[in-house]
mmCIF file of C-alpha atoms in Angstrom:
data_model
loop_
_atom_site.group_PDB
_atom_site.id
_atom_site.type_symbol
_atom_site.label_atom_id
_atom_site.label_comp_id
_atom_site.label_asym_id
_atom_site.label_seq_id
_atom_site.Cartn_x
_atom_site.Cartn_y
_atom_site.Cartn_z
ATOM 1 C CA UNK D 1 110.088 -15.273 93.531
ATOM 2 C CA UNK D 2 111.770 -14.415 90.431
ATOM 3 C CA UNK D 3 111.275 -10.516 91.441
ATOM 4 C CA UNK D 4 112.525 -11.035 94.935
ATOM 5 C CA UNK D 5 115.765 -12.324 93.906
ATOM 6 C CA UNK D 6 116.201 -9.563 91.354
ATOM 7 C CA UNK D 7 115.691 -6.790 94.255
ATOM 8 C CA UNK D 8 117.931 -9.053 96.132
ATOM 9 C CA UNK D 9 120.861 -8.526 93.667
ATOM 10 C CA UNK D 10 119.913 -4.549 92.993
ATOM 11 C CA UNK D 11 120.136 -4.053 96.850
ATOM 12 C CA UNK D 12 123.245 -6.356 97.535
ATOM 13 C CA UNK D 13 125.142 -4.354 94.182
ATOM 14 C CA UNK D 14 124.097 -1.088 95.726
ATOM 15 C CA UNK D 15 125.701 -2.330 99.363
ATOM 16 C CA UNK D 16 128.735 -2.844 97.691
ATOM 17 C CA UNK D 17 128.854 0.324 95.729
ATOM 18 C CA UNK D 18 128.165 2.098 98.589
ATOM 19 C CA UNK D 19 130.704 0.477 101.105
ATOM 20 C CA UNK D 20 133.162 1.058 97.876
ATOM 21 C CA UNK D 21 132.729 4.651 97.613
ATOM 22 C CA UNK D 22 133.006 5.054 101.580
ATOM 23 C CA UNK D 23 136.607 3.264 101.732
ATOM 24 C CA UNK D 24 137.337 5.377 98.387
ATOM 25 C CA UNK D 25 135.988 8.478 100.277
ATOM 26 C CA UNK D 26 138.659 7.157 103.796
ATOM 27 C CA UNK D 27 141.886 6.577 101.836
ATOM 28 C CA UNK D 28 140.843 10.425 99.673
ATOM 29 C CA UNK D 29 140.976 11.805 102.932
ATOM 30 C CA UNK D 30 144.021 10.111 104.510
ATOM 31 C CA UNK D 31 145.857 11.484 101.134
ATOM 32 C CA UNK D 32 144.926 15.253 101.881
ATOM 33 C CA UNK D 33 145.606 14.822 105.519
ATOM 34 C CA UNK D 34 149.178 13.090 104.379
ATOM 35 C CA UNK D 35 149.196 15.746 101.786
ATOM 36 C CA UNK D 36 148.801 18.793 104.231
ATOM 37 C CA UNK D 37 151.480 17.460 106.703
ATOM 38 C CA UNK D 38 153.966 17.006 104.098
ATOM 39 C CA UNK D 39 153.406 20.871 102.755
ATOM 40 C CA UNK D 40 153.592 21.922 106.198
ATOM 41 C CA UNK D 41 156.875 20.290 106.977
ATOM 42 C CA UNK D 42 158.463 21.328 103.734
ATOM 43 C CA UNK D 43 156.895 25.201 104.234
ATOM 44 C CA UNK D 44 158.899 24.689 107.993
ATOM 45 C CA UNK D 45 161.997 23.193 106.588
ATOM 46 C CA UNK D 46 162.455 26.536 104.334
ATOM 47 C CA UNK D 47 162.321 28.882 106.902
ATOM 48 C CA UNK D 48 165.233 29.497 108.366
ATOM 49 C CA UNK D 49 164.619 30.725 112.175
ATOM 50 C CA UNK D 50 166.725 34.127 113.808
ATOM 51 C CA UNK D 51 166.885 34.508 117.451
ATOM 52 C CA UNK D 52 167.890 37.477 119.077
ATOM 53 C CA UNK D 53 168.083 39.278 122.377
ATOM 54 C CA UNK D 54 168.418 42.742 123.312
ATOM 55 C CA UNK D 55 169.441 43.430 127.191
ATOM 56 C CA UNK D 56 171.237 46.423 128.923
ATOM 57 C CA UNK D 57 174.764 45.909 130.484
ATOM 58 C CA UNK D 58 173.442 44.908 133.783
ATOM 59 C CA UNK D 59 171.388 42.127 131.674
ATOM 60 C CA UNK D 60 167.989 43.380 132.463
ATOM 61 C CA UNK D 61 165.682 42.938 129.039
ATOM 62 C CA UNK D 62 164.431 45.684 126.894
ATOM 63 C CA UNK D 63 161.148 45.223 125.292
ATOM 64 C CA UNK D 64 161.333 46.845 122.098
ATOM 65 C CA UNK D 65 160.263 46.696 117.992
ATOM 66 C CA UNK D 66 162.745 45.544 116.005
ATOM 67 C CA UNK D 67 162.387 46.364 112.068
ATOM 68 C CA UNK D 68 164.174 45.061 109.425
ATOM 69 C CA UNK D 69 164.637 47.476 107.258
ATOM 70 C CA UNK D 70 163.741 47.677 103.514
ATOM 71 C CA UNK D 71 161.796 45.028 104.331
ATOM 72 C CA UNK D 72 157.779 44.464 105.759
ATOM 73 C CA UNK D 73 159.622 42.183 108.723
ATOM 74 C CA UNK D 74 159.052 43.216 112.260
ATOM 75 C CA UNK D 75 158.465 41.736 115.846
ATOM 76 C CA UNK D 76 158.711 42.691 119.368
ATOM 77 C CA UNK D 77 161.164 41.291 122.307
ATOM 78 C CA UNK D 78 159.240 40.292 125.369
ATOM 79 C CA UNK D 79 160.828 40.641 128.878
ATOM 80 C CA UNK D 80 163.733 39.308 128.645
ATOM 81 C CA UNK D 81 164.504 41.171 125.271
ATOM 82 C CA UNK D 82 164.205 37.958 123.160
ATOM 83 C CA UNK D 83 162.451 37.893 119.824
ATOM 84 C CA UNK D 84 162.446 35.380 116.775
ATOM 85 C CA UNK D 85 162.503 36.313 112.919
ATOM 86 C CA UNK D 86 162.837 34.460 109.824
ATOM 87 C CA UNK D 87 164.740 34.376 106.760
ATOM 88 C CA UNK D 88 167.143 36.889 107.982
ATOM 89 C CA UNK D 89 169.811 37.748 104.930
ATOM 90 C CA UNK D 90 172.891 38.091 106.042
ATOM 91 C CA UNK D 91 173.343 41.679 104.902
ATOM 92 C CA UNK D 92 170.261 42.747 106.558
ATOM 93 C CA UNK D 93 169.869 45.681 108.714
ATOM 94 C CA UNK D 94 167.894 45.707 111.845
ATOM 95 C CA UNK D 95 166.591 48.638 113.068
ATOM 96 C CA UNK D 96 165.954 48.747 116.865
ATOM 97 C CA UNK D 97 163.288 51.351 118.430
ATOM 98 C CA UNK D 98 162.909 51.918 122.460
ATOM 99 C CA UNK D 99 160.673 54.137 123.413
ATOM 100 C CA UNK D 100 162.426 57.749 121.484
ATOM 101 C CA UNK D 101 165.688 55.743 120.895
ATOM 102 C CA UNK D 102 166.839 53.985 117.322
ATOM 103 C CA UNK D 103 169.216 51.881 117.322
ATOM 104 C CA UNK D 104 170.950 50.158 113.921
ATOM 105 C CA UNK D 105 172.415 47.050 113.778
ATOM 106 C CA UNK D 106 173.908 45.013 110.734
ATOM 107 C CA UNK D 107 172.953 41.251 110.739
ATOM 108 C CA UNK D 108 176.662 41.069 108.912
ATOM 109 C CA UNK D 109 176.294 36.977 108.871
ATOM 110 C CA UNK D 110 175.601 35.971 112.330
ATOM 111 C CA UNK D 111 173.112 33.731 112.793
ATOM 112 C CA UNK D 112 171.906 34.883 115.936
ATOM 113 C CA UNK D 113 172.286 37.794 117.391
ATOM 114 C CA UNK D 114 173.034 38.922 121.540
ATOM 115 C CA UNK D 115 172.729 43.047 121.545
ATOM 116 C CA UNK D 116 174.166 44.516 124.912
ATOM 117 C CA UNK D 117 172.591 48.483 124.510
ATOM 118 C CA UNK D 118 173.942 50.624 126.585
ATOM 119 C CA UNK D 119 170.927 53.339 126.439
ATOM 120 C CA UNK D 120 172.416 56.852 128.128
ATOM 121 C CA UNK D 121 175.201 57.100 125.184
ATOM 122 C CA UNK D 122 173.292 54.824 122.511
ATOM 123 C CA UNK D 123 176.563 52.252 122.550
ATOM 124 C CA UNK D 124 176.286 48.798 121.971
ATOM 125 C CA UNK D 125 177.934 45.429 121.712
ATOM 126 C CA UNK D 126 176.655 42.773 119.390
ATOM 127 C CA UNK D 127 177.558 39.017 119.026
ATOM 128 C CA UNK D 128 176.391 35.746 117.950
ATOM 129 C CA UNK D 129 175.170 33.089 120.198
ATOM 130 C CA UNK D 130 174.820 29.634 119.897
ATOM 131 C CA UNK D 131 172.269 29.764 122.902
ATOM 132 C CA UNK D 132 169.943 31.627 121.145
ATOM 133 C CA UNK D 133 170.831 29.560 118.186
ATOM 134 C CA UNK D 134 169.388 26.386 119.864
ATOM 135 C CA UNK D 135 166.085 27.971 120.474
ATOM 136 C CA UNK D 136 164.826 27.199 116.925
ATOM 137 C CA UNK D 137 161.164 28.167 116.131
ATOM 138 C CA UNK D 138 160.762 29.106 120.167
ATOM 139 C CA UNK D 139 160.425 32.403 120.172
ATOM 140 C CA UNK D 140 159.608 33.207 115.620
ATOM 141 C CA UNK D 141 156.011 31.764 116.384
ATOM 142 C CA UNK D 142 154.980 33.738 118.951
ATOM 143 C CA UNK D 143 156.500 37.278 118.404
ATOM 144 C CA UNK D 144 157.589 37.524 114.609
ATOM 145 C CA UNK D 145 154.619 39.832 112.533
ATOM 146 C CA UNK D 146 154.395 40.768 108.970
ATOM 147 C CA UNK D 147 150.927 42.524 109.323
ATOM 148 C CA UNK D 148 151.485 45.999 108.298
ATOM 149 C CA UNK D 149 147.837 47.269 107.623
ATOM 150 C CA UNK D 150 148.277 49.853 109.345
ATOM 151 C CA UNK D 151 151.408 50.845 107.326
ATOM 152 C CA UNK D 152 151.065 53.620 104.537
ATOM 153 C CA UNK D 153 153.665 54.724 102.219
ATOM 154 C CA UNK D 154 154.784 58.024 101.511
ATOM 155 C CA UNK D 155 153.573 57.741 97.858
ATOM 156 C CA UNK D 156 150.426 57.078 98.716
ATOM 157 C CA UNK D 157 150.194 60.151 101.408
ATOM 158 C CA UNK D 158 151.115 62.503 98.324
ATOM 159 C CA UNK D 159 148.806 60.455 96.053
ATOM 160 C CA UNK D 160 145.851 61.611 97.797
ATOM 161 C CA UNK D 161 146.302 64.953 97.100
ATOM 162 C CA UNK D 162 146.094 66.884 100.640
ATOM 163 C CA UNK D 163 148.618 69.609 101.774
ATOM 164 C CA UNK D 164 148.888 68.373 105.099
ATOM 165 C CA UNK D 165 150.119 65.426 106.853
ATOM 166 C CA UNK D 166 147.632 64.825 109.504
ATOM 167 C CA UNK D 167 144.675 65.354 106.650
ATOM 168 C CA UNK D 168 146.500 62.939 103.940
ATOM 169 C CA UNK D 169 146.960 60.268 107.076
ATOM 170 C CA UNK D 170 143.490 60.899 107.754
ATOM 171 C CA UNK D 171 142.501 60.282 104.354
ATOM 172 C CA UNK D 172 144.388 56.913 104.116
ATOM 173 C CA UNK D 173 143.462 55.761 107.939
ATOM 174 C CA UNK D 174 139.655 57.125 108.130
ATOM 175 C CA UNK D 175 139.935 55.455 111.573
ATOM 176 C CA UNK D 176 141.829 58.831 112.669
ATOM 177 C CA UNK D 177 139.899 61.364 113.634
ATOM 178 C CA UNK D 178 139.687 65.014 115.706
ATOM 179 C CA UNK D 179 137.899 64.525 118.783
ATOM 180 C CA UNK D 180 137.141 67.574 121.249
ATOM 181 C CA UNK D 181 140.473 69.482 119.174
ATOM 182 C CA UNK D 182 142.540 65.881 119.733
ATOM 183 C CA UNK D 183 143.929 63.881 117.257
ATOM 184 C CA UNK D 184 142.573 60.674 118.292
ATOM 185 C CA UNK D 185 141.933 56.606 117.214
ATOM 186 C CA UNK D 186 138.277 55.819 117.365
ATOM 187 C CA UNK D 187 138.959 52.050 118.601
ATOM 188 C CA UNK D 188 140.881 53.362 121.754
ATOM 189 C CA UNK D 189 139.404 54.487 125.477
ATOM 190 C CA UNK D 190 141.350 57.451 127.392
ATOM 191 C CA UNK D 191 143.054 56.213 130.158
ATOM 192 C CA UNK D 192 144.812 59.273 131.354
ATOM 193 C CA UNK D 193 142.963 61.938 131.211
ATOM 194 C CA UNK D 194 143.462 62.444 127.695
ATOM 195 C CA UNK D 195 142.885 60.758 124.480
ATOM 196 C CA UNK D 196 144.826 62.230 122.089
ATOM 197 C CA UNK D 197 147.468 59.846 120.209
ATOM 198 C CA UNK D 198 151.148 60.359 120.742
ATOM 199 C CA UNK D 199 152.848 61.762 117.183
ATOM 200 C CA UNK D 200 156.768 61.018 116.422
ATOM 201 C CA UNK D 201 158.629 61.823 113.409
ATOM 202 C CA UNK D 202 161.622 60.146 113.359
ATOM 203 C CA UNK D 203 161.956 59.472 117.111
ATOM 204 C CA UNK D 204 161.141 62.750 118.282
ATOM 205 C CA UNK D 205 157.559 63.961 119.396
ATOM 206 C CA UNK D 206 156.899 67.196 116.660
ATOM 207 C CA UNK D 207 153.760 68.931 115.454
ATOM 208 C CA UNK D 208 153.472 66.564 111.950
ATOM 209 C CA UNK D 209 152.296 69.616 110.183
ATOM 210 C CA UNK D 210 155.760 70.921 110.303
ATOM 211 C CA UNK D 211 156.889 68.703 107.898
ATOM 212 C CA UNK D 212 156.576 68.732 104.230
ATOM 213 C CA UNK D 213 154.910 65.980 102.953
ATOM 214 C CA UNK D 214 157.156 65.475 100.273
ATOM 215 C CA UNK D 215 160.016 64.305 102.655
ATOM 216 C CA UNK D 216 157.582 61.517 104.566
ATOM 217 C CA UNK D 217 158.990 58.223 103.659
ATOM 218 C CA UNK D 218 156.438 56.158 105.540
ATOM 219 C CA UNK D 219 153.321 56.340 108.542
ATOM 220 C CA UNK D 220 153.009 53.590 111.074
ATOM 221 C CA UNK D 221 149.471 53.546 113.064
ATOM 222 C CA UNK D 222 150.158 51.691 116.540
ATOM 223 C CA UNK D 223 146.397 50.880 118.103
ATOM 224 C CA UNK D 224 148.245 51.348 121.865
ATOM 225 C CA UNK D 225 151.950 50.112 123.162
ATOM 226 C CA UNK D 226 153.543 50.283 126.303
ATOM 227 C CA UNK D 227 156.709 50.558 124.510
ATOM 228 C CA UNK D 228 156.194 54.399 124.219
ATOM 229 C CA UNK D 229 155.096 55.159 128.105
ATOM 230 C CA UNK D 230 151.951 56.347 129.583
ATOM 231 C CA UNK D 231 151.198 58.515 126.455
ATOM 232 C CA UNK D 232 151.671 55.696 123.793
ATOM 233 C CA UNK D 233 148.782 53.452 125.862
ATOM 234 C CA UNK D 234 146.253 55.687 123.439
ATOM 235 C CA UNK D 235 148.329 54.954 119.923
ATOM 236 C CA UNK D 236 150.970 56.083 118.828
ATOM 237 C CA UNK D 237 151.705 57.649 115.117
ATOM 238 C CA UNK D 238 154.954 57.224 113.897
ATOM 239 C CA UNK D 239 156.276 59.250 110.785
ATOM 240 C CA UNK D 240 159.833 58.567 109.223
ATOM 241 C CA UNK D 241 161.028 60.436 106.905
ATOM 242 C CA UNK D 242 163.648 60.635 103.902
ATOM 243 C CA UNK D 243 167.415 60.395 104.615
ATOM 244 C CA UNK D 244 169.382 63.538 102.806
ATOM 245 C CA UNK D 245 170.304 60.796 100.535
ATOM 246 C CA UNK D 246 166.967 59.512 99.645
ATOM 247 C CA UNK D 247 165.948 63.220 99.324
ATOM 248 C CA UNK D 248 168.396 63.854 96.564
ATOM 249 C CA UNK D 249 167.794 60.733 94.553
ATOM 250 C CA UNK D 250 164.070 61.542 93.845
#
């Protein structure tokens, strides 16, 4: 009898342990949930959201990449010619690229910012708007990118040691490659006729052997965008290169 009430106690103690370690285990788990929610909304509450829209005179939206430069910032407008960034300085620059067109554009404290571009002469009007002001987060969570793997430096082009451009991109992006005499990506399928990738430098479509490698600022690898026409659908390779002044303070 004596044992039987002895298990009793051992079995009852463990119960209670155990029920005390699963409400312990509940309330640990409502504090990291509470915990993650509260680091969320404070990670939110820093950011500071920057709408903009880009649209031609007759108000018809340009889909283009907007940069901001000196900076690993970029996004794309949709349709409409909307897009979202954050953090925006006031002294930022935006750089604004349509198809072989740039267009530069000082943030110069707006909050917002409406861009009418008038594309034939490259003129523009820009303003803030309180409209696009009210958006918030709307249109930063679904367009704004900071991925820039694909992004390679024009110190690390010269670092590898090749005299050409094509073979030091090569070299840093092995995912570039000759096929059948064309300079293609392996992860893209021709779609028109051809699969060769379309090369700019600075805008403007050039052989990239031309240019000395010394005077490449930066290479941007594009896997395919319909921002560049029919040719840009198989990647496009864009090469910027050093301003005059850049050039001389080397």
């Amino acid at each position: 009898m004596t044992n039987l009430a002895t298990l009793f106690c051992i079995l009852t103690k463990n119960l209670y342990l155990y029920e005390c370690k699963q409400k312990t285990s509940l309330i640990m788990r409502g504090l990291l949930i509470a915990i993650f929610v509260l680091l969320g909304i404070i990670g939110a509450s820093a950011q500071q959201p920057f709408n903009g829209r880009i649209t031609t005179p007759e108000g018809k939206g340009i889909r283009a990449r907007i940069y901001v430069e000196n900076s690993d910032k970029q996004t794309f407008s949709d349709g409409k010619g909307r897009f979202g960034l954050t953090d925006i300085k006031s002294d930022d620059v935006l750089r604004i690229v349509y198809k072989r067109t740039t267009l530069t554009v000082a943030v110069n404290n707006r909050r917002s910012i409406d861009i009418v571009w008038q594309l034939d002469d490259n003129d523009f009007q820009a303003n803030e708007s309180e409209e696009l002001m009210n958006y918030g987060f709307g249109y930063v969570k679904r367009r704004e990118s900071l991925d820039y793997t694909s992004g390679i430096s024009g110190d690390r082009l010269r670092a590898t040691g090749a005299k050409g451009v094509v073979e030091a991109i090569q070299m840093c992006y092995p995912g570039l490659r000759y096929i059948n005499g064309e300079l293609c990506l392996l992860t893209q399928n021709s779609i028109n006729g051809s699969s060769a990738v379309l090369i700019l430098v600075d805008g403007n479509e050039i052989n990239p052997d031309m240019i000395n490698i010394n005077d490449i600022k930066s290479v941007e690898i594009i896997k395919g965008s319909n921002m560049y026409g029919f040719r840009g659908a198989n990647g496009v390779v864009l090469i910027t290169t050093l301003s005059a002044k850049e050039i001389v303070g080397k």
